[in-house]
Short mmCIF file of C-alpha atoms and ligand atoms in Angstrom, two decimals:
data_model
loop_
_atom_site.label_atom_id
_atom_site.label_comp_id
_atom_site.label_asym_id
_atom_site.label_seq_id
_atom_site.Cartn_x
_atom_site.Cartn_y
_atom_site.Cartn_z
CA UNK A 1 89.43 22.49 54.44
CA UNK A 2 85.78 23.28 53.56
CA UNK A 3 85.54 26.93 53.03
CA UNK A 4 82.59 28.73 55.02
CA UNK A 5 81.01 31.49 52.56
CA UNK A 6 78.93 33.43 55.17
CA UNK A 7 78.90 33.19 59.16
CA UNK A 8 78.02 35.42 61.98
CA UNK A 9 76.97 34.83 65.30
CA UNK A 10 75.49 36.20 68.47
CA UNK A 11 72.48 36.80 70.37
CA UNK A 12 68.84 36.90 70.03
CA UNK A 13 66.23 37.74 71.67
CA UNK A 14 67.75 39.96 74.69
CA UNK A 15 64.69 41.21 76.57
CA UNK A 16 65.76 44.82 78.15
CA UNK A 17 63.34 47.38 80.43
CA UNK A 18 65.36 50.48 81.00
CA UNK A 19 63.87 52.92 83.43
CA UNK A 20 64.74 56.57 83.87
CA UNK A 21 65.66 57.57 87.62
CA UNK A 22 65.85 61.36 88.84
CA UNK A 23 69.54 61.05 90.35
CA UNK A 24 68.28 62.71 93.36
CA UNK A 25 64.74 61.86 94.10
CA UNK A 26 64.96 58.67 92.16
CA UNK A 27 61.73 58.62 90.61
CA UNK A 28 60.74 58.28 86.91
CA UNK A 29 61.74 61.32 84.79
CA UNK A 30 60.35 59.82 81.64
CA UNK A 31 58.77 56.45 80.66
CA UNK A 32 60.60 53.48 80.16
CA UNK A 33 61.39 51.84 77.02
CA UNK A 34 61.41 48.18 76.80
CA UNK A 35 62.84 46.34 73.37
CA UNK A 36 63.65 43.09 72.46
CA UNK A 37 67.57 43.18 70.88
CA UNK A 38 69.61 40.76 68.56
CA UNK A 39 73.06 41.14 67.88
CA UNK A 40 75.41 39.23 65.05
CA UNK A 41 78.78 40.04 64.82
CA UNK A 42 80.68 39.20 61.47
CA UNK A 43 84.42 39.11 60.70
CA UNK A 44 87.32 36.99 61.23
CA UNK A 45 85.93 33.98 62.92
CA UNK A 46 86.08 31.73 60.14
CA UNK A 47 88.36 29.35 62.14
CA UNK A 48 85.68 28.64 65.19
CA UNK A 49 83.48 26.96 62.56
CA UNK A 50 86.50 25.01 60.81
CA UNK A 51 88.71 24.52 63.60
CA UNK A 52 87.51 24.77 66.96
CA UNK A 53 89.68 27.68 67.49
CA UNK A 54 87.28 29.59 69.86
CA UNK A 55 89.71 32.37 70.28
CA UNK A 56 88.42 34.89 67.83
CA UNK A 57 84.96 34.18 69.71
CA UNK A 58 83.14 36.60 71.77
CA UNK A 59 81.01 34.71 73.74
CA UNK A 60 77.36 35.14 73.14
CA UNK A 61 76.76 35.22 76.77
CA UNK A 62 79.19 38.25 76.78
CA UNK A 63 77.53 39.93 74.18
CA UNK A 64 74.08 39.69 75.88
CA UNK A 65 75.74 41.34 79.08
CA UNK A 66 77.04 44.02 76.90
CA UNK A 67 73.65 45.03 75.66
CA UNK A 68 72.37 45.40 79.24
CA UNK A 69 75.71 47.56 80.05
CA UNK A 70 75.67 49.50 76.99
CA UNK A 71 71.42 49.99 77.99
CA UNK A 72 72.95 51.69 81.02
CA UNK A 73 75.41 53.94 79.52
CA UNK A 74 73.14 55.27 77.14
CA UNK A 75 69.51 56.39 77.08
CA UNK A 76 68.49 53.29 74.96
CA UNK A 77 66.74 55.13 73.26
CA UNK A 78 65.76 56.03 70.01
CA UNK A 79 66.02 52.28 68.77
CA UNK A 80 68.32 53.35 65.84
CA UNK A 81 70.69 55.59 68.02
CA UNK A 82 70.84 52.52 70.97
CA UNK A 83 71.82 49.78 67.89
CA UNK A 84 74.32 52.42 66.06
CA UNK A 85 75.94 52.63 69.55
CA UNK A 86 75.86 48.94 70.47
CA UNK A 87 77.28 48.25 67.09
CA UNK A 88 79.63 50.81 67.03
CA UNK A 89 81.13 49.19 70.17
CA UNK A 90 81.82 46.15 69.22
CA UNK A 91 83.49 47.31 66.00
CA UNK A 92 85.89 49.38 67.85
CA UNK A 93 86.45 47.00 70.77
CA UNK A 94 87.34 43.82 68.56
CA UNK A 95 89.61 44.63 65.67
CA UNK A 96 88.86 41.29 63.98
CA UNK A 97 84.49 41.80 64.08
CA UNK A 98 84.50 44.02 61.17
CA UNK A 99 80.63 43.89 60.85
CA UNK A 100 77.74 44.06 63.24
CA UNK A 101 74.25 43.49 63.07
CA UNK A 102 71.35 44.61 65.46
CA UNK A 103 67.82 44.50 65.09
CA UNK A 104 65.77 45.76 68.17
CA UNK A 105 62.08 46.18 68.51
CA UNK A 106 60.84 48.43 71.22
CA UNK A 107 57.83 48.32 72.90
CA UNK A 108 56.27 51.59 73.94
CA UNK A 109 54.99 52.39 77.58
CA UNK A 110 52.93 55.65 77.54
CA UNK A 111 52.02 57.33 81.01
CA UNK A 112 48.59 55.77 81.73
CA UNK A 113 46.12 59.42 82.28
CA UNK A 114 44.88 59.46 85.91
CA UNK A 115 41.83 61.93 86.49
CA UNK A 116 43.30 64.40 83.54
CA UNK A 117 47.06 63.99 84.25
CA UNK A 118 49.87 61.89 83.24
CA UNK A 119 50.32 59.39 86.28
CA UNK A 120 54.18 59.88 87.39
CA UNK A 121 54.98 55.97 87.03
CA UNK A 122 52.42 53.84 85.70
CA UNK A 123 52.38 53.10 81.85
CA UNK A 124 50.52 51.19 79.35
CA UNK A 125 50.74 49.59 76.30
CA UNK A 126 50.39 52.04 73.09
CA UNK A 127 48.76 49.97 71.43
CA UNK A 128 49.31 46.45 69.13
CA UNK A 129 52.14 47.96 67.04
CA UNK A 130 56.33 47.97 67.72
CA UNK A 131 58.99 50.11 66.56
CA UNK A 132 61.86 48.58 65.04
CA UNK A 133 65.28 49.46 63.93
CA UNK A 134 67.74 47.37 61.92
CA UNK A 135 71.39 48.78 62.06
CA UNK A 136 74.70 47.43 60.59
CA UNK A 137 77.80 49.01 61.54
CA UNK A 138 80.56 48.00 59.08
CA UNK A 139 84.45 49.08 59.20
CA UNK A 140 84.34 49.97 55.53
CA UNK A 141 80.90 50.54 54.86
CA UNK A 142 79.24 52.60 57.63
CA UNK A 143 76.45 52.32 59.13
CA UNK A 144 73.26 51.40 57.66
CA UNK A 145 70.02 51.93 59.42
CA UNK A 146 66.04 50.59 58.99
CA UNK A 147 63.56 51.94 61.03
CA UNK A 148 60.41 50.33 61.24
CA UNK A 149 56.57 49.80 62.21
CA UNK A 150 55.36 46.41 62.76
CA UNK A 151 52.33 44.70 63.72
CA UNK A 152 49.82 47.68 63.33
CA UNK A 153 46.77 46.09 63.36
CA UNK A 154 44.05 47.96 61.90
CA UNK A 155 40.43 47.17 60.53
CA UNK A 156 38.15 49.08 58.57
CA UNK A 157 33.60 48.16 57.88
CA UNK A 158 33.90 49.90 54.49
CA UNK A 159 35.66 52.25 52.29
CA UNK A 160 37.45 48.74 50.54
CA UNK A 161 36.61 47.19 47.24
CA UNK A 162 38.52 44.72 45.21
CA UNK A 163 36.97 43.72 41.53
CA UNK A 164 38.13 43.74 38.08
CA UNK A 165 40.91 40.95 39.19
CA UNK A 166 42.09 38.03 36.68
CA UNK A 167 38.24 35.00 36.02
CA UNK A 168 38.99 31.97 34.68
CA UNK A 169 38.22 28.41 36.12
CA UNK A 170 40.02 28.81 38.99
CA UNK A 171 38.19 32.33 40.26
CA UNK A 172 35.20 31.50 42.70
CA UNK A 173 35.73 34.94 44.45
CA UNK A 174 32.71 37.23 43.93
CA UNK A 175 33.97 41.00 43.18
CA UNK A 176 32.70 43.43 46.36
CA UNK A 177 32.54 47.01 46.02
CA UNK A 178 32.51 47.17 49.63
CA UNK A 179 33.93 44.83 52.28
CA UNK A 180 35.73 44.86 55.46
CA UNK A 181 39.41 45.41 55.28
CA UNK A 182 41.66 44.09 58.02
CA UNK A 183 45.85 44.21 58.47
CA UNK A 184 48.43 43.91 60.48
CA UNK A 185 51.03 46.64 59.12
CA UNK A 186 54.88 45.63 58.61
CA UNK A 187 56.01 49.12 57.62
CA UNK A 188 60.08 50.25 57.21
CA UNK A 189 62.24 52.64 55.44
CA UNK A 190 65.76 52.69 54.96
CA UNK A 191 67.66 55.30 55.28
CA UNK A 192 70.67 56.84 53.10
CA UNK A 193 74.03 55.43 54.60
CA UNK A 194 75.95 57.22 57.21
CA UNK A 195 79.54 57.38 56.53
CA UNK A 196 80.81 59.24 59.46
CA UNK A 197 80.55 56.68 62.58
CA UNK A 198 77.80 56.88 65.57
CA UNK A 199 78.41 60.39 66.37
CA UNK A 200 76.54 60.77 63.01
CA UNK A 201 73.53 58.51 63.76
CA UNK A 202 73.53 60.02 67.21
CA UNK A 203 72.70 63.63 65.84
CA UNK A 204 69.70 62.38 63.86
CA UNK A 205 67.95 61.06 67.25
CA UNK A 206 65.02 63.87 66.92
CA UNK A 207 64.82 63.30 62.99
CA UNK A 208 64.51 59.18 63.97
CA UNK A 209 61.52 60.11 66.40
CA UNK A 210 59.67 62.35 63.47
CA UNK A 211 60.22 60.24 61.15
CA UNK A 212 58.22 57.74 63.18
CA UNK A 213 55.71 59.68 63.90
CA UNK A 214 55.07 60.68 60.43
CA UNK A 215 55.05 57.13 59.12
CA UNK A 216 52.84 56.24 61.48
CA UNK A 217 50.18 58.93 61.03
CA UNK A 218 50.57 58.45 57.26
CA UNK A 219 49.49 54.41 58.11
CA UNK A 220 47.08 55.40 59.86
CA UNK A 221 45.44 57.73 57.77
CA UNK A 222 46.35 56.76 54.58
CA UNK A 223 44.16 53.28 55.56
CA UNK A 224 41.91 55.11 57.55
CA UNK A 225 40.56 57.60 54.20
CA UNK A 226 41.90 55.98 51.06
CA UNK A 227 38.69 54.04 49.04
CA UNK A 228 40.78 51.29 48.95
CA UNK A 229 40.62 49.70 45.39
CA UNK A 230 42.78 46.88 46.51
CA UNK A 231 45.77 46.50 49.38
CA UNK A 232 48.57 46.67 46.51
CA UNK A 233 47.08 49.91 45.77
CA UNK A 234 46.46 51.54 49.65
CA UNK A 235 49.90 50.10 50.50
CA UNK A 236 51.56 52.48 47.59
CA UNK A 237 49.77 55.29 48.87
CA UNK A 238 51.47 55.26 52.10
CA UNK A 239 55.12 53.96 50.45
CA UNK A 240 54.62 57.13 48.46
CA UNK A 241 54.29 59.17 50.93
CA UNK A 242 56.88 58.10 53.36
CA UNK A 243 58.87 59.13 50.92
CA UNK A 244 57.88 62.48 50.24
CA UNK A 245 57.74 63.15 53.91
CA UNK A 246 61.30 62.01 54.39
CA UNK A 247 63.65 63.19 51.76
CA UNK A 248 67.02 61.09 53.83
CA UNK A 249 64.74 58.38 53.29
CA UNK A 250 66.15 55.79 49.87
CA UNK A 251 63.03 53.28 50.01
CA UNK A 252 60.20 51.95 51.64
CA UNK A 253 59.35 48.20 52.16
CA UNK A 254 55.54 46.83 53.21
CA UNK A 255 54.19 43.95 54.00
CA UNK A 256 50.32 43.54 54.72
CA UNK A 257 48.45 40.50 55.20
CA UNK A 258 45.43 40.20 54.33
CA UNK A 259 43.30 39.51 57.43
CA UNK A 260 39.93 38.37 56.08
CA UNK A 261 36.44 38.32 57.30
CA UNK A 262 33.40 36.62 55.59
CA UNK A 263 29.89 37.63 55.35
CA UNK A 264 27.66 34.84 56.34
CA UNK A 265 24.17 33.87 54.69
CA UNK A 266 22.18 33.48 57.36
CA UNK A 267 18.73 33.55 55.09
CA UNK A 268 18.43 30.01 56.21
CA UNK A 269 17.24 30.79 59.17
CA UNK A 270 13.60 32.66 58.88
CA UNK A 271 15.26 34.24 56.21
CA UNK A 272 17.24 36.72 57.71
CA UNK A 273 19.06 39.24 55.79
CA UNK A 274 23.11 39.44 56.20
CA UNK A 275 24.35 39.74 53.09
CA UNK A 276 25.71 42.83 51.42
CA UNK A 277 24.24 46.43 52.86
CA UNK A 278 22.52 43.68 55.32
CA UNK A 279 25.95 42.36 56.70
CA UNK A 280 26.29 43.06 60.29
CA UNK A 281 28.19 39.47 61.32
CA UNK A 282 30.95 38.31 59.66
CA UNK A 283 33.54 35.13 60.21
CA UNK A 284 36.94 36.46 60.98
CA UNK A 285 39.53 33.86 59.46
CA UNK A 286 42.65 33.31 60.63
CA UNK A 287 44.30 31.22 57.74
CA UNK A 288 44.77 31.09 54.63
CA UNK A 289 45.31 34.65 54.33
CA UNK A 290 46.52 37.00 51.41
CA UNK A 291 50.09 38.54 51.94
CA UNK A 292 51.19 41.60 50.00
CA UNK A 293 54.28 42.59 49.52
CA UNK A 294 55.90 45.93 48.23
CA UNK A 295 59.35 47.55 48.15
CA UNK A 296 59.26 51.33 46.83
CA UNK A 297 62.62 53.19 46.06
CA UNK A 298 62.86 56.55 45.59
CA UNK A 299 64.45 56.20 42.33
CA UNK A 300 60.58 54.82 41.27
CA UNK A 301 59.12 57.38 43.19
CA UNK A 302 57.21 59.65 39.96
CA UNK A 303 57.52 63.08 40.68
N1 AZA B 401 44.35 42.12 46.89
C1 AZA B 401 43.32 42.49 47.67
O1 AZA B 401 43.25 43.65 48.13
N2 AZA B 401 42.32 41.60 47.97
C2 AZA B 401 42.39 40.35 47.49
C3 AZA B 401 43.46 39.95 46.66
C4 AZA B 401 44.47 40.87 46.35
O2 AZA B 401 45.45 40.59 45.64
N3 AZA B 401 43.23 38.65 46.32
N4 AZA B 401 42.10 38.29 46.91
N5 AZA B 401 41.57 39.28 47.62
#
């Protein structure tokens, strides 16, 4: 027999809207929260790759309908609370899945404002971005939560420059002390391990929303007001200080691409000037694009 180094299984891609219903009146108390879930379950299940033996299998279809049940039971909501939970379950309702896995990425709805007021049940979309949370919930090892920002898309005219980087015979890049800067922001932090089960994780629900909210406003800002001198450098600046706001908080991981957008010479045409201060229309491109990577832990953080 073949042995099988790493497996898990389950579902992906479990769309969920979960509404909030006054018991009484039955209308909206708060707005909904729609995510996108994926659960893997690790453990003892070795023998329903090797054998056929689908006996220590829980069948993905079952573990899709558990999401939607366990979306009822609870509020869903903070992302990291709802996937401690969901993992939690399936730990302590199958004695041979010793490890679980669940990413989900939720979707906000905000209250659309109607003549000054927050309309009672119609939302929109807050904007481009999601909020993510990736949670394993191990027998031995506890549980171990990301939370995340992705696909922030963000653009700025000026306040970006990029020069002094490596010329030789393969450099046809001019240096700009100004130029648009464009990303779409993949921002997470992981947090210190919880040893003590969901109860645990279930305490920190208001810490899980700040902490959010404060990476989010650092994005924003920090790209927003930094004179970028280049996106390796603008992307510390925020690392940094998700860190400092968050002291739970054991590293930061970002990934930016690059988005660019090229001036045009249009001084073939009656010799108009758009070029430089002049630039007013650009190309946007969609590919190639730079991609930056960066992983910050606190143990590199200089204090
Ligand atoms: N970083 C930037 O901010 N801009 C760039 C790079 C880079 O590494 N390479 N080309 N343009």
């Amino acid at each position: 027999m073949s042995g099988v180094a790493s497996s898990r299984y389950g579902k992906d891609n479990v769309r969920v809207f979960r509404r909030f219903r006054d018991e009484k009146t039955g209308e909206d108390t708060r707005a909904p929260v729609e995510m996108t879930v994926c659960v893997l379950l690790e453990g003892d299940i070795e023998t329903s790759y090797t054998e056929g033996d689908n006996s220590v299998v829980v069948a993905t279809d079952s573990i899709k309908n558990t999401i939607y049940i366990k979306a009822k039971e609870s509020t869903a909501t903070p992302p990291e609370v709802f996937a401690s939970f969901l993992g939690s379950h399936f730990i302590s309702t199958y004695s041979h899945i010793h490890k679980a896995h669940i990413k989900v990425v939720a979707t906000e709805w905000r209250p659309m404002v109607i003549d000054g007021a927050p309309h009672p049940h119609s939302f929109e979309k807050a904007g481009t971005h999601v909020r993510t949370a990736e949670v394993t919930v191990g027998r031995q090892e506890g549980i171990a939560i990301t939370s995340g920002l992705s696909n922030l898309l963000v653009l700025k005219t000026t306040g970006s420059a990029f020069h002094g980087f490596v010329r030789d015979e393969y450099t046809t890049l001019p240096e700009t002390n100004d130029r648009i800067l464009s990303t779409e922001m993949d921002l997470a932090w992981a947090w210190a391990p919880y040893a003590s089960g969901h109860a645990s994780v279930e305490a920190e629900a208001a810490r899980f929303d700040a902490a959010y909210a404060k990476a989010y406003a650092i994005a924003v800002k920090t790209f927003a007001t930094d004179n970028s001198a280049s996106v390796q450098n603008t992307m510390h600046k925020i690392a940094v200080q998700v860190l400092e706001a968050e002291p739970s908080v054991n590293q930061v991981a970002l990934s930016l691409p690059n988005k660019h957008y090229f001036e045009i010479n249009l001084s073939w045409h009656k010799g108009i000037k758009n070029t430089g201060q002049d630039a007013e229309v650009y190309a946007p491109q969609t590919d190639p694009n730079g991609l930056i990577k960066y992983l910050l832990p606190r143990s590199k953080l200089v204090q």
